[in-house]
Short mmCIF file of C-alpha atoms and ligand atoms in Angstrom, two decimals:
data_model
loop_
_atom_site.label_atom_id
_atom_site.label_comp_id
_atom_site.label_asym_id
_atom_site.label_seq_id
_atom_site.Cartn_x
_atom_site.Cartn_y
_atom_site.Cartn_z
CA MET A 81 -5.38 13.34 21.74
CA SER A 82 -8.71 14.61 20.44
CA HIS A 83 -9.45 13.18 17.21
CA THR A 84 -12.86 12.10 15.18
CA LEU A 85 -12.79 8.97 13.00
CA HIS A 86 -14.55 9.52 9.74
CA GLU A 87 -15.71 6.20 8.63
CA LEU A 88 -16.58 6.42 5.26
CA PRO A 89 -17.93 3.44 2.96
CA ASP A 90 -16.00 3.93 -0.15
CA SER A 91 -13.40 6.04 -2.02
CA ALA A 92 -16.10 7.96 -3.51
CA ALA A 93 -17.78 9.09 -0.39
CA LEU A 94 -14.67 10.08 1.55
CA ALA A 95 -13.44 11.84 -1.33
CA HIS A 96 -16.58 13.88 -0.93
CA ALA A 97 -16.52 14.28 2.68
CA LEU A 98 -13.13 15.44 3.02
CA ALA A 99 -13.53 18.11 -0.16
CA GLU A 100 -16.01 19.67 2.40
CA PHE A 101 -14.32 19.43 5.23
CA VAL A 102 -11.23 21.53 3.19
CA ALA A 103 -13.31 23.48 0.83
CA ASP A 104 -15.30 24.95 4.50
CA ALA A 105 -11.43 25.27 5.96
CA LEU A 106 -10.44 27.46 3.14
CA GLN A 107 -13.77 29.19 3.10
CA ALA A 108 -13.99 30.53 6.53
CA ARG A 109 -10.56 31.85 6.02
CA ILE A 110 -10.96 33.54 2.91
CA ALA A 111 -14.60 35.35 4.76
CA ARG A 112 -11.87 36.14 7.95
CA ASP A 113 -8.58 37.17 5.81
CA GLY A 114 -9.43 37.24 1.99
CA LEU A 115 -6.75 34.61 1.65
CA ALA A 116 -6.37 30.96 2.37
CA SER A 117 -3.72 28.26 2.29
CA LEU A 118 -3.75 24.22 1.81
CA ALA A 119 -1.17 22.18 1.97
CA VAL A 120 -2.14 18.69 0.91
CA SER A 121 -0.11 15.26 0.36
CA GLY A 122 0.88 13.28 -2.14
CA GLY A 123 1.26 9.34 -2.56
CA ARG A 124 -1.30 7.21 -4.04
CA THR A 125 -4.07 8.40 -1.84
CA PRO A 126 -5.25 11.54 -2.38
CA THR A 127 -5.84 11.37 -6.43
CA ARG A 128 -9.64 11.30 -5.79
CA PHE A 129 -10.02 13.61 -3.22
CA PHE A 130 -7.65 15.89 -5.72
CA GLU A 131 -10.10 15.39 -8.45
CA GLU A 132 -13.59 16.27 -6.45
CA LEU A 133 -12.29 19.40 -4.55
CA SER A 134 -11.23 20.80 -7.99
CA THR A 135 -14.70 20.67 -8.57
CA ARG A 136 -15.55 22.89 -5.52
CA ASP A 137 -16.58 26.31 -6.05
CA LEU A 138 -14.23 28.67 -4.02
CA PRO A 139 -12.46 31.29 -5.46
CA TRP A 140 -9.77 29.63 -5.99
CA GLU A 141 -7.52 32.85 -7.18
CA LYS A 142 -7.06 33.50 -3.31
CA VAL A 143 -6.13 30.10 -2.70
CA GLY A 144 -2.86 29.17 -2.44
CA ILE A 145 -1.45 25.25 -2.25
CA THR A 146 1.29 23.71 -1.31
CA LEU A 147 2.78 20.29 -0.50
CA VAL A 148 2.82 19.08 3.70
CA ASP A 149 6.33 16.70 1.99
CA GLU A 150 8.27 16.12 -1.40
CA ARG A 151 10.52 13.62 -2.86
CA TRP A 152 13.53 15.28 -3.82
CA VAL A 153 12.89 14.52 -7.83
CA ARG A 154 12.28 16.20 -10.93
CA GLU A 155 8.28 16.53 -11.75
CA THR A 156 8.70 14.51 -14.71
CA SER A 157 9.14 11.61 -12.41
CA GLU A 158 6.21 9.26 -11.54
CA ARG A 159 7.21 9.87 -8.03
CA SER A 160 6.58 13.43 -8.04
CA ASN A 161 3.87 14.71 -5.56
CA ALA A 162 3.28 18.48 -7.36
CA ARG A 163 3.17 16.41 -10.15
CA LEU A 164 0.16 14.40 -9.12
CA VAL A 165 -1.27 18.08 -7.54
CA ARG A 166 -0.71 19.19 -10.95
CA GLN A 167 -2.59 16.60 -12.75
CA HIS A 168 -5.50 16.26 -10.12
CA LEU A 169 -6.46 18.99 -8.40
CA LEU A 170 -5.11 21.98 -10.55
CA LYS A 171 -8.09 21.52 -12.89
CA GLY A 172 -11.30 22.95 -14.07
CA LYS A 173 -11.87 25.69 -11.16
CA ALA A 174 -9.33 25.22 -8.88
CA ALA A 175 -6.86 26.15 -11.91
CA ALA A 176 -6.93 29.83 -10.51
CA ALA A 177 -5.57 28.05 -7.33
CA ARG A 178 -1.47 29.65 -7.02
CA PHE A 179 0.98 26.47 -6.49
CA VAL A 180 3.81 26.64 -4.41
CA PRO A 181 6.14 23.62 -4.88
CA LEU A 182 8.15 22.23 -2.32
CA ALA A 183 11.30 21.38 -5.05
CA ASN A 184 13.48 22.90 -6.99
CA ASP A 185 16.04 22.51 -9.68
CA ALA A 186 18.91 21.81 -7.20
CA ALA A 187 20.32 19.31 -6.58
CA THR A 188 19.38 18.17 -2.96
CA PRO A 189 16.83 19.26 -0.58
CA GLU A 190 19.54 21.00 1.89
CA ALA A 191 20.95 23.37 -1.29
CA GLY A 192 17.23 23.93 -2.27
CA LEU A 193 15.53 24.54 1.48
CA PHE A 194 16.76 28.67 0.86
CA ALA A 195 14.28 29.14 -2.05
CA VAL A 196 11.53 26.91 -1.37
CA ASN A 197 11.26 28.68 1.99
CA GLU A 198 11.61 32.17 0.37
CA ALA A 199 8.81 31.30 -2.75
CA LEU A 200 6.66 29.62 0.66
CA GLU A 201 6.71 33.47 1.86
CA ASP A 202 4.11 34.24 -0.77
CA LEU A 203 1.13 31.77 1.26
CA ALA A 204 -0.89 32.79 3.57
CA TRP A 205 0.48 31.19 7.02
CA PRO A 206 -0.70 29.77 8.80
CA LEU A 207 -2.20 26.91 7.05
CA ALA A 208 -6.04 27.20 6.67
CA ALA A 209 -6.08 23.29 6.03
CA ALA A 210 -3.62 20.86 5.96
CA VAL A 211 -4.35 16.81 4.45
CA LEU A 212 -1.88 14.52 5.70
CA GLY A 213 -1.70 10.75 4.45
CA MET A 214 -0.48 7.77 6.19
CA GLY A 215 2.53 5.11 4.93
CA ASP A 216 1.91 1.44 5.88
CA ASP A 217 5.15 1.90 8.33
CA GLY A 218 3.20 4.72 10.15
CA HIS A 219 5.43 7.93 8.50
CA THR A 220 2.98 10.99 7.42
CA ALA A 221 4.34 13.80 5.66
CA SER A 222 7.96 12.56 5.09
CA PHE A 223 8.48 12.13 9.16
CA PHE A 224 9.82 8.32 8.57
CA PRO A 225 11.35 6.19 11.42
CA GLY A 226 14.96 6.93 11.30
CA GLY A 227 15.10 10.16 9.19
CA ASP A 228 18.08 12.03 9.94
CA HIS A 229 16.10 15.14 11.01
CA LEU A 230 13.26 13.28 12.83
CA ALA A 231 13.84 14.74 15.88
CA GLU A 232 13.62 18.73 14.61
CA ALA A 233 10.85 17.49 12.28
CA LEU A 234 8.57 16.52 15.40
CA ASP A 235 9.54 18.71 18.14
CA PRO A 236 6.77 20.61 18.52
CA ASP A 237 8.93 23.80 19.90
CA GLY A 238 11.12 23.55 16.74
CA ALA A 239 11.80 27.63 14.97
CA LEU A 240 12.11 25.43 11.67
CA GLY A 241 8.80 24.83 9.46
CA LEU A 242 10.63 22.83 6.32
CA LEU A 243 13.06 20.50 6.72
CA PRO A 244 15.09 17.86 4.47
CA MET A 245 14.82 14.41 5.03
CA HIS A 246 16.52 11.19 4.70
CA ALA A 247 15.79 7.81 6.34
CA PRO A 248 16.41 4.06 4.90
CA ASP A 249 12.99 3.53 3.83
CA ALA A 250 12.16 6.82 2.04
CA GLY A 251 12.85 6.15 -1.40
CA GLU A 252 14.85 9.18 -2.09
CA PRO A 253 16.08 12.85 -0.17
CA ARG A 254 13.04 14.41 0.73
CA ILE A 255 11.41 17.75 2.65
CA THR A 256 9.06 18.14 4.70
CA LEU A 257 6.89 20.63 6.49
CA THR A 258 7.49 20.34 10.47
CA LEU A 259 4.88 19.08 12.81
CA PRO A 260 4.59 22.64 14.16
CA VAL A 261 3.30 24.16 10.75
CA LEU A 262 1.29 21.55 10.60
CA LEU A 263 -0.79 21.53 13.44
CA GLY A 264 -1.12 25.21 12.97
CA ALA A 265 -3.50 24.87 10.65
CA ASP A 266 -7.15 25.54 11.14
CA ALA A 267 -8.06 22.63 9.93
CA LEU A 268 -6.22 19.29 9.92
CA ALA A 269 -6.69 15.99 8.24
CA LEU A 270 -5.79 12.48 8.24
CA HIS A 271 -6.82 10.47 4.89
CA ILE A 272 -6.44 6.60 4.96
CA GLU A 273 -7.54 4.28 2.54
CA GLY A 274 -7.50 0.67 2.36
CA ALA A 275 -8.32 -2.45 5.06
CA ALA A 276 -4.16 -3.10 5.45
CA LYS A 277 -3.52 0.86 6.92
CA ARG A 278 -6.67 -0.05 9.51
CA PRO A 279 -4.13 -1.89 11.72
CA VAL A 280 -1.69 0.75 11.29
CA LEU A 281 -3.98 3.07 12.40
CA GLU A 282 -5.01 0.92 15.33
CA LYS A 283 -1.53 0.25 16.18
CA ALA A 284 -0.75 4.14 16.06
CA LEU A 285 -2.94 4.80 18.59
CA GLY A 286 -1.45 2.44 21.22
CA GLU A 287 1.33 2.96 23.38
CA GLY A 288 4.58 3.51 22.15
CA PRO A 289 7.61 5.96 20.60
CA ALA A 290 6.03 8.23 17.97
CA ALA A 291 10.33 8.06 16.79
CA ASP A 292 9.24 4.36 15.74
CA MET A 293 5.39 5.45 14.67
CA PRO A 294 5.64 9.40 14.09
CA ILE A 295 2.00 9.51 13.04
CA ARG A 296 1.69 9.24 16.81
CA ALA A 297 3.39 12.72 17.01
CA VAL A 298 0.47 14.07 15.10
CA LEU A 299 -2.46 11.58 17.11
CA ARG A 300 -1.13 12.79 20.85
CA ALA A 301 -1.24 16.68 20.10
CA ALA A 302 -3.35 18.32 21.57
CA ARG A 303 -5.67 19.72 18.47
CA PRO A 304 -8.43 18.66 16.76
CA LEU A 305 -7.78 15.97 14.09
CA ALA A 306 -10.13 14.95 12.01
CA ILE A 307 -9.73 11.39 10.59
CA TYR A 308 -11.03 9.95 7.36
CA TRP A 309 -10.68 6.31 6.31
CA CYS A 310 -12.67 4.11 3.98
CA PRO A 311 -11.46 0.23 3.22
O1 LIG H 547 5.79 9.45 0.07
C1 LIG H 547 4.67 9.54 0.65
O2 LIG H 547 3.54 8.77 1.35
C2 LIG H 547 2.31 9.27 2.31
C3 LIG H 547 1.71 8.38 2.00
O3 LIG H 547 1.62 7.64 0.87
P1 LIG H 547 0.40 6.40 -0.02
O4 LIG H 547 1.00 6.05 -0.97
O5 LIG H 547 0.28 5.54 1.05
O6 LIG H 547 -0.77 7.30 0.12
C4 LIG H 547 2.06 10.49 1.39
O7 LIG H 547 0.91 10.88 2.82
C5 LIG H 547 3.39 11.09 1.11
O8 LIG H 547 2.73 12.73 1.18
C6 LIG H 547 4.42 10.96 0.46
O9 LIG H 547 5.19 11.81 0.03
#
């Protein structure tokens, strides 16, 4: 376990600090390789961080962006993580970045998986940065308690980078990058906001199976993790 907890006073300060963290990682990889990739989370939390990151002075045409996970819905749905990225991150300076969504027109994530995998090959791997979120149930990405592919997704030696996921509390079918892909990022952050999520984090940092609170698989990984939290 090797995490650093950054406690910020509010959402604006957190967005600023996390945008710095991500921009630095992108800049470092671009300086080294000429290209860099970023995987971001969806849900309710990242909006302000996306807006802040989109203003950063980066060579965005050299940046590829994808999602850590996606709900298998059309982009017209309010539940679409891709929709959130398009609305709040791919704007201003960051509009020049290339976005590779994790969902397509296929009926199910299983049917669409091959095409998504092919599209992801256009990004520079491994990721320069990945930003995870955490649900109230301790899920991260689409690593849900009770998920039908959870064990495969959390296998640190797993060969697959992308998996479908169905879980009782997931809302809809999902698709998710797997743990080894996320842990392979140069810079890995966990973004948590709200007083209600602090006890969830504390509980996850305690003992218990990762299958019950899958964020534990990230918190227990032997690599640096920057946790950004504000009330
Ligand atoms: O369903 C999801 O939930 C988590 C947490 O979302 P939040 O609304 O509690 O911020 C998110 O990290 C994930 O990307 C998303 O698909």
